[in-house]
Amino acid sequence: MAIDFEKLQQAVRERFEPVVLDWTVFRDQPCLHLSRDRVVDVMRFLRDEAAFKFEMLTDVTALDHLKLPPEMESWARERFAVVYHLFSLSHNARLRVKAYVPEEPCEIESVTGLWLGANWAEREVYDMYGIVFLGHPDLRRILTPDHYEGHPLRKDYPLKGRGERDNFPKYTEIPEHA
């Protein structure tokens, strides 16, 4: 049985009205736009409600709206959006959820308590964008060295980096194969 997205929208709005910013559809994929408050409660509802049952989190990523033209996503007054991609195995349906996060404090609750698969994806978002996931069991860098300064996917990060490539050790000898 397919999900009735009109019914889903109504249920989410009734239950979480203060945090629901908008509901859009792009290329036949619905997207729920939220403020970061109560994101775990909304995600738990989407996962556990039998009529919807989005039991699988397929991805967590982020967007930096620093240079976004003002006419695009007018509700996105915050600098970042954490984007969750959900899939309902029971109903063969997808849902995108965007939770908006300000630059200060740049933090949102972790959903690792709902989906263990969020662990590495949240660490990647933390490393690349600097968004802190409160309650994450092991929030540390995953793609860059521990001493690395900055977050490479932020729009204000220099296009050519901060000289990191010039400071990496050079390998002059290639070990022979045995």
XYZ file of N, CA and C in Angstrom:
534
model
N 0.837 -1.186 0.000
C 0.000 0.000 0.000
C 0.885 1.254 0.000
N 0.589 2.183 -0.860
C 1.370 3.418 -0.973
C 1.042 4.380 0.169
N 2.000 5.223 0.458
C 1.800 6.222 1.504
C 0.983 7.375 0.937
N 0.024 7.812 1.696
C -0.761 8.996 1.353
C -0.006 10.204 1.918
N 0.746 10.889 1.059
C 1.587 11.989 1.526
C 0.767 13.189 2.003
N -0.444 13.329 1.502
C -1.331 14.390 2.021
C -1.653 14.104 3.491
N -1.932 12.832 3.771
C -2.233 12.416 5.146
C -0.990 12.562 6.030
N 0.178 12.223 5.477
C 1.432 12.373 6.219
C 1.678 13.837 6.554
N 1.520 14.701 5.571
C 1.725 16.132 5.795
C 0.785 16.645 6.887
N -0.465 16.261 6.809
C -1.444 16.697 7.802
C -1.082 16.183 9.198
N -0.687 14.922 9.285
C -0.336 14.333 10.586
C 0.882 15.012 11.197
N 1.884 15.274 10.380
C 3.099 15.930 10.888
C 2.788 17.355 11.315
N 2.018 18.080 10.512
C 1.667 19.465 10.864
C 0.857 19.531 12.159
N -0.113 18.620 12.317
C -0.934 18.623 13.528
C -0.110 18.329 14.773
N 0.799 17.401 14.652
C 1.555 16.961 15.824
C 2.755 17.859 16.141
N 3.388 18.423 15.096
C 4.625 19.179 15.296
C 4.555 20.576 14.682
N 3.408 21.210 14.719
C 3.168 22.494 14.044
C 4.269 23.539 14.255
N 4.757 23.764 15.461
C 5.735 24.851 15.625
C 7.049 24.636 14.868
N 7.432 23.397 14.618
C 8.726 23.163 13.975
C 8.619 22.917 12.470
N 7.409 22.710 11.952
C 7.233 22.474 10.518
C 7.272 23.812 9.788
N 8.227 23.970 8.876
C 8.374 25.209 8.122
C 7.675 25.153 6.775
N 7.772 24.014 6.116
C 7.188 23.902 4.788
C 7.148 22.438 4.371
N 6.448 22.209 3.286
C 6.345 20.887 2.681
C 6.404 21.127 1.179
N 7.426 20.579 0.509
C 7.577 20.782 -0.927
C 7.703 19.441 -1.637
N 7.558 19.476 -2.954
C 7.769 18.299 -3.789
C 8.640 18.719 -4.954
N 9.725 17.992 -5.158
C 10.615 18.261 -6.283
C 10.877 16.950 -7.000
N 10.532 16.911 -8.278
C 10.682 15.707 -9.093
C 10.046 14.491 -8.427
N 8.840 14.695 -7.987
C 8.016 13.649 -7.366
C 8.555 13.129 -6.035
N 9.510 13.835 -5.438
C 9.977 13.419 -4.118
C 9.584 14.475 -3.090
N 8.760 14.083 -2.114
C 8.347 15.042 -1.085
C 9.490 15.383 -0.136
N 9.435 16.601 0.360
C 10.453 17.081 1.293
C 9.779 17.839 2.423
N 10.082 17.442 3.628
C 9.573 18.089 4.829
C 10.661 19.017 5.353
N 10.336 20.295 5.556
C 11.285 21.294 6.032
C 10.969 21.607 7.487
N 11.991 21.497 8.353
C 11.814 21.672 9.795
C 12.831 22.647 10.369
N 12.476 23.255 11.491
C 13.514 23.891 12.292
C 14.178 22.755 13.068
N 15.344 22.995 13.609
C 16.092 21.900 14.245
C 15.482 21.414 15.560
N 14.599 22.210 16.138
C 13.975 21.836 17.406
C 13.125 20.587 17.232
N 13.275 19.637 18.101
C 12.479 18.397 18.136
C 12.685 17.510 16.908
N 13.838 17.633 16.256
C 14.077 16.815 15.063
C 14.009 15.323 15.399
N 14.493 14.930 16.553
C 14.455 13.509 16.928
C 13.011 13.048 17.117
N 12.169 13.879 17.703
C 10.756 13.513 17.889
C 10.052 13.334 16.548
N 10.318 14.229 15.614
C 9.700 14.129 14.292
C 10.186 12.871 13.580
N 11.498 12.611 13.637
C 12.051 11.435 12.969
C 11.537 10.137 13.594
N 11.383 10.134 14.915
C 10.824 8.947 15.575
C 9.385 8.709 15.113
N 8.613 9.770 15.008
C 7.239 9.663 14.521
C 7.219 9.097 13.100
N 8.083 9.609 12.225
C 8.141 9.125 10.847
C 8.560 7.652 10.780
N 9.426 7.245 11.682
C 9.891 5.855 11.702
C 8.849 4.902 12.280
N 8.182 5.318 13.354
C 7.341 4.392 14.119
C 5.866 4.392 13.742
N 5.358 5.463 13.160
C 3.931 5.532 12.838
C 3.609 4.492 11.761
N 2.698 3.584 12.058
C 2.403 2.446 11.175
C 1.935 2.862 9.789
N 1.238 3.973 9.686
C 0.723 4.408 8.382
C 1.828 4.897 7.454
N 3.010 5.201 8.007
C 4.094 5.758 7.198
C 5.330 4.862 7.226
N 5.821 4.567 8.429
C 6.869 3.564 8.648
C 8.133 3.771 7.799
N 8.771 4.937 7.955
C 10.054 5.176 7.297
C 11.150 4.565 8.167
N 11.300 3.254 8.047
C 12.189 2.538 8.953
C 13.658 2.565 8.547
N 13.970 3.093 7.371
C 15.353 3.077 6.905
C 15.865 4.492 6.629
N 16.977 4.823 7.259
C 17.683 6.072 6.986
C 18.758 5.739 5.958
N 18.649 6.289 4.758
C 19.613 5.947 3.711
C 20.788 6.906 3.641
N 20.615 8.140 4.111
C 21.719 9.086 4.041
C 21.456 10.276 4.953
N 22.545 10.863 5.418
C 22.517 12.148 6.123
C 23.597 12.992 5.476
N 23.242 14.186 5.063
C 24.210 15.101 4.480
C 23.837 16.513 4.911
N 24.460 17.513 4.317
C 24.164 18.894 4.714
C 24.290 19.822 3.512
N 23.742 21.008 3.674
C 23.831 22.080 2.685
C 24.284 23.340 3.399
N 25.102 24.119 2.723
C 25.513 25.421 3.229
C 24.810 26.470 2.375
N 23.942 27.270 2.986
C 23.163 28.274 2.265
C 23.833 29.643 2.237
N 25.119 29.712 2.558
C 25.796 30.999 2.672
C 25.624 31.858 1.420
N 25.754 31.268 0.248
C 25.663 32.034 -0.995
C 24.399 31.716 -1.783
N 23.387 31.231 -1.115
C 22.133 30.895 -1.773
C 21.386 32.189 -2.108
N 20.938 32.353 -3.356
C 20.184 33.566 -3.705
C 18.934 33.695 -2.829
N 18.570 34.902 -2.447
C 17.460 35.098 -1.515
C 16.120 34.568 -2.015
N 15.921 34.504 -3.335
C 14.637 34.014 -3.847
C 14.500 32.494 -3.742
N 15.597 31.798 -3.484
C 15.532 30.342 -3.352
C 15.361 29.961 -1.890
N 14.501 29.003 -1.648
C 14.239 28.495 -0.296
C 14.110 29.638 0.707
N 13.084 30.428 0.552
C 12.896 31.614 1.389
C 12.771 31.275 2.874
N 12.336 30.056 3.205
C 12.210 29.679 4.615
C 13.575 29.323 5.211
N 14.596 29.169 4.352
C 15.925 28.763 4.825
C 16.719 29.981 5.270
N 16.313 30.577 6.362
C 17.022 31.741 6.860
C 18.275 31.347 7.627
N 18.396 30.085 7.953
C 19.577 29.597 8.663
C 20.657 29.242 7.646
N 21.880 29.242 8.099
C 22.989 28.999 7.166
C 23.023 27.551 6.660
N 22.749 26.588 7.517
C 22.901 25.181 7.131
C 21.571 24.445 7.156
N 21.522 23.383 6.388
C 20.410 22.435 6.450
C 21.012 21.042 6.548
N 20.597 20.287 7.548
C 20.959 18.869 7.623
C 19.863 18.134 6.874
N 20.264 17.304 5.911
C 19.317 16.635 5.026
C 19.322 15.137 5.321
N 18.144 14.620 5.642
C 17.972 13.199 5.928
C 17.166 12.579 4.786
N 17.627 11.452 4.295
C 16.899 10.717 3.262
C 16.341 9.453 3.901
N 15.018 9.352 3.912
C 14.340 8.217 4.550
C 13.694 7.340 3.490
N 13.603 6.053 3.806
C 12.955 5.101 2.903
C 12.039 4.200 3.709
N 10.839 4.004 3.197
C 9.887 3.091 3.820
C 9.931 1.765 3.067
N 10.479 0.758 3.705
C 10.504 -0.575 3.112
C 9.094 -1.130 3.011
N 8.277 -0.831 3.984
C 6.906 -1.335 4.021
C 6.054 -0.775 2.897
N 6.313 0.483 2.524
C 5.456 1.165 1.543
C 6.193 1.532 0.255
N 7.473 1.187 0.165
C 8.291 1.507 -1.006
C 8.173 2.999 -1.364
N 8.485 3.843 -0.387
C 8.362 5.292 -0.570
C 9.569 5.993 0.042
N 9.890 7.155 -0.518
C 11.015 7.957 -0.043
C 10.527 9.301 0.479
N 11.284 9.828 1.434
C 10.988 11.151 1.989
C 12.305 11.833 2.313
N 12.409 13.095 1.931
C 13.567 13.905 2.294
C 13.121 14.841 3.422
N 13.964 14.960 4.435
C 13.686 15.863 5.551
C 14.876 16.814 5.677
N 14.590 18.125 5.667
C 15.630 19.133 5.852
C 15.389 19.841 7.172
N 16.395 19.799 8.032
C 16.325 20.499 9.311
C 17.339 21.631 9.274
N 16.889 22.848 9.523
C 17.721 24.036 9.360
C 18.453 24.374 10.647
N 19.757 24.666 10.493
C 20.668 24.874 11.621
C 21.363 26.218 11.446
N 21.359 27.056 12.484
C 22.050 28.348 12.369
C 23.565 28.180 12.452
N 24.264 29.248 12.125
C 25.728 29.213 12.203
C 26.201 29.192 13.655
N 25.477 29.867 14.515
C 25.807 29.885 15.949
C 24.554 29.696 16.782
N 24.440 28.713 17.601
C 25.312 27.553 17.721
C 25.007 26.562 16.603
N 26.036 26.072 16.003
C 25.918 25.172 14.850
C 25.779 23.728 15.349
N 24.579 23.421 15.854
C 24.363 22.097 16.445
C 22.921 21.651 16.276
N 22.761 20.331 16.278
C 21.460 19.686 16.134
C 21.546 18.349 16.856
N 20.410 17.826 17.281
C 20.405 16.531 17.963
C 20.759 15.408 16.994
N 21.451 14.419 17.499
C 21.824 13.249 16.703
C 20.647 12.285 16.591
N 20.533 11.616 15.444
C 19.488 10.594 15.275
C 20.073 9.185 15.365
N 21.300 9.057 15.885
C 21.904 7.729 16.018
C 21.133 6.843 16.991
N 20.385 7.430 17.890
C 19.550 6.644 18.787
C 18.374 5.990 18.070
N 18.009 6.520 16.905
C 16.922 5.954 16.103
C 17.447 5.025 15.017
N 18.529 5.437 14.375
C 19.145 4.649 13.306
C 20.645 4.616 13.553
N 21.198 3.447 13.839
C 22.636 3.339 14.068
C 23.433 3.723 12.822
N 22.830 3.571 11.650
C 23.498 3.921 10.401
C 23.789 5.405 10.265
N 23.221 6.225 11.123
C 23.487 7.663 11.080
C 24.867 8.004 11.634
N 25.479 7.075 12.339
C 26.739 7.332 13.025
C 27.802 7.908 12.099
N 28.183 7.195 11.080
C 29.264 7.651 10.207
C 28.834 8.839 9.359
N 27.593 8.857 8.925
C 27.120 9.975 8.100
C 27.145 11.280 8.900
N 26.736 11.234 10.160
C 26.791 12.438 10.998
C 28.235 12.861 11.247
N 29.129 11.898 11.399
C 30.545 12.238 11.565
C 31.096 12.924 10.313
N 30.670 12.470 9.152
C 31.114 13.087 7.907
C 30.595 14.525 7.804
N 29.336 14.733 8.135
C 28.767 16.087 8.114
C 29.504 16.981 9.109
N 29.798 16.454 10.287
C 30.557 17.210 11.285
C 31.926 17.606 10.731
N 32.609 16.663 10.115
C 33.946 16.913 9.602
C 33.941 17.917 8.446
N 33.016 17.768 7.524
C 33.009 18.593 6.319
C 32.340 19.962 6.509
N 31.337 20.036 7.409
C 30.588 21.289 7.585
C 30.729 21.908 8.974
N 31.183 21.140 9.948
C 31.320 21.661 11.305
C 30.024 21.690 12.097
N 29.013 20.959 11.656
C 27.740 20.889 12.390
C 27.886 19.847 13.491
N 27.654 20.251 14.720
C 27.807 19.371 15.871
C 26.496 18.620 16.110
N 26.584 17.312 16.267
C 25.418 16.474 16.546
C 25.400 16.129 18.027
N 24.520 16.788 18.748
C 24.419 16.603 20.195
C 23.960 15.183 20.512
N 24.647 14.534 21.439
C 24.285 13.182 21.837
C 24.883 12.094 20.955
N 25.716 12.479 20.004
C 26.366 11.483 19.138
C 27.351 10.669 19.984
N 27.407 9.347 19.814
C 28.259 8.527 20.673
C 29.759 8.668 20.410
N 30.181 9.135 19.237
C 31.609 9.205 18.926
C 31.862 10.278 17.870
N 31.528 11.521 18.189
C 31.635 12.601 17.205
C 33.081 13.069 17.101
N 33.734 12.642 16.038
C 35.097 13.075 15.749
C 35.294 13.043 14.245
N 36.370 13.648 13.801
C 36.642 13.720 12.367
C 36.761 12.317 11.778
N 36.323 12.216 10.507
C 36.336 10.908 9.853
C 37.089 10.945 8.522
N 37.171 12.111 7.874
C 37.817 12.221 6.569
C 39.086 13.069 6.579
N 39.230 13.925 7.565
C 40.413 14.779 7.647
C 41.172 14.456 8.928
N 42.466 14.823 9.005
C 43.238 14.546 10.222
C 42.643 15.253 11.439
N 42.898 14.709 12.606
C 42.363 15.276 13.855
C 42.781 16.724 14.064
N 43.974 17.091 13.633
C 44.485 18.448 13.852
C 44.051 19.434 12.767
N 43.278 18.980 11.806
C 42.857 19.801 10.667
C 41.999 20.963 11.153
N 42.243 22.137 10.615
C 41.457 23.315 10.985
C 40.493 23.648 9.858
N 39.266 23.898 10.201
C 38.279 24.280 9.200
C 37.428 23.110 8.738
N 36.507 23.426 7.845
C 35.556 22.444 7.341
C 35.441 22.662 5.828
N 36.002 21.759 5.026
C 36.192 21.984 3.589
C 34.942 22.190 2.746
N 33.772 21.757 3.167
C 32.591 21.936 2.330
C 31.779 23.183 2.672
N 32.269 23.975 3.599
C 31.620 25.255 3.863
C 31.894 26.204 2.709
N 30.923 27.024 2.356
C 31.052 27.926 1.212
C 32.114 29.004 1.418
N 32.489 29.270 2.669
C 33.514 30.286 2.903
C 34.920 29.693 2.992
N 35.049 28.399 2.753
C 36.360 27.759 2.741
C 37.046 28.104 1.414
N 38.329 28.477 1.419
C 39.003 28.875 0.173
C 38.974 27.759 -0.885
N 38.722 28.125 -2.134
C 38.611 27.141 -3.204
C 39.865 26.299 -3.370
N 41.013 26.891 -3.169
C 42.257 26.138 -3.312
C 42.775 25.658 -1.969
N 41.951 25.702 -0.950
C 42.383 25.263 0.368
C 43.230 26.318 1.053
N 43.764 25.969 2.177
C 44.597 26.900 2.943
C 46.062 26.474 2.884
N 46.462 25.863 1.781
C 47.848 25.418 1.633
C 48.086 24.012 2.137
N 47.023 23.265 2.430
C 47.184 21.923 2.979
C 47.985 21.017 2.049
N 47.720 21.119 0.736
C 48.407 20.231 -0.207
C 49.910 20.462 -0.191
N 50.324 21.691 0.042
C 51.752 21.999 0.056
C 52.431 21.480 1.319
N 51.660 21.223 2.371
C 52.236 20.804 3.640
C 52.187 19.296 3.868
N 51.596 18.543 2.946
C 51.557 17.091 3.105
C 52.951 16.529 2.824
N 53.332 15.463 3.538
C 54.662 14.892 3.279
C 54.749 14.353 1.854
N 55.919 14.526 1.238
C 56.140 14.052 -0.126
C 56.675 12.621 -0.075
N 56.208 11.819 -0.993
C 56.715 10.454 -1.099
C 57.645 10.414 -2.304
N 58.924 10.250 -2.043
C 59.898 10.264 -3.129
C 60.304 8.866 -3.558
N 60.109 7.903 -2.694
C 60.481 6.544 -3.039
C 59.243 5.668 -3.071
N 59.170 4.839 -4.068
C 58.065 3.891 -4.168
C 58.586 2.534 -3.725
N 58.007 1.953 -2.695
C 58.497 0.645 -2.250
C 58.287 -0.402 -3.337
N 59.291 -1.267 -3.462
C 59.191 -2.326 -4.469
C 58.222 -3.392 -4.023
N 57.580 -3.988 -4.995
C 56.636 -5.070 -4.701
C 57.403 -6.354 -4.469
N 56.965 -7.134 -3.533
C 57.645 -8.409 -3.222
C 57.248 -9.507 -4.169
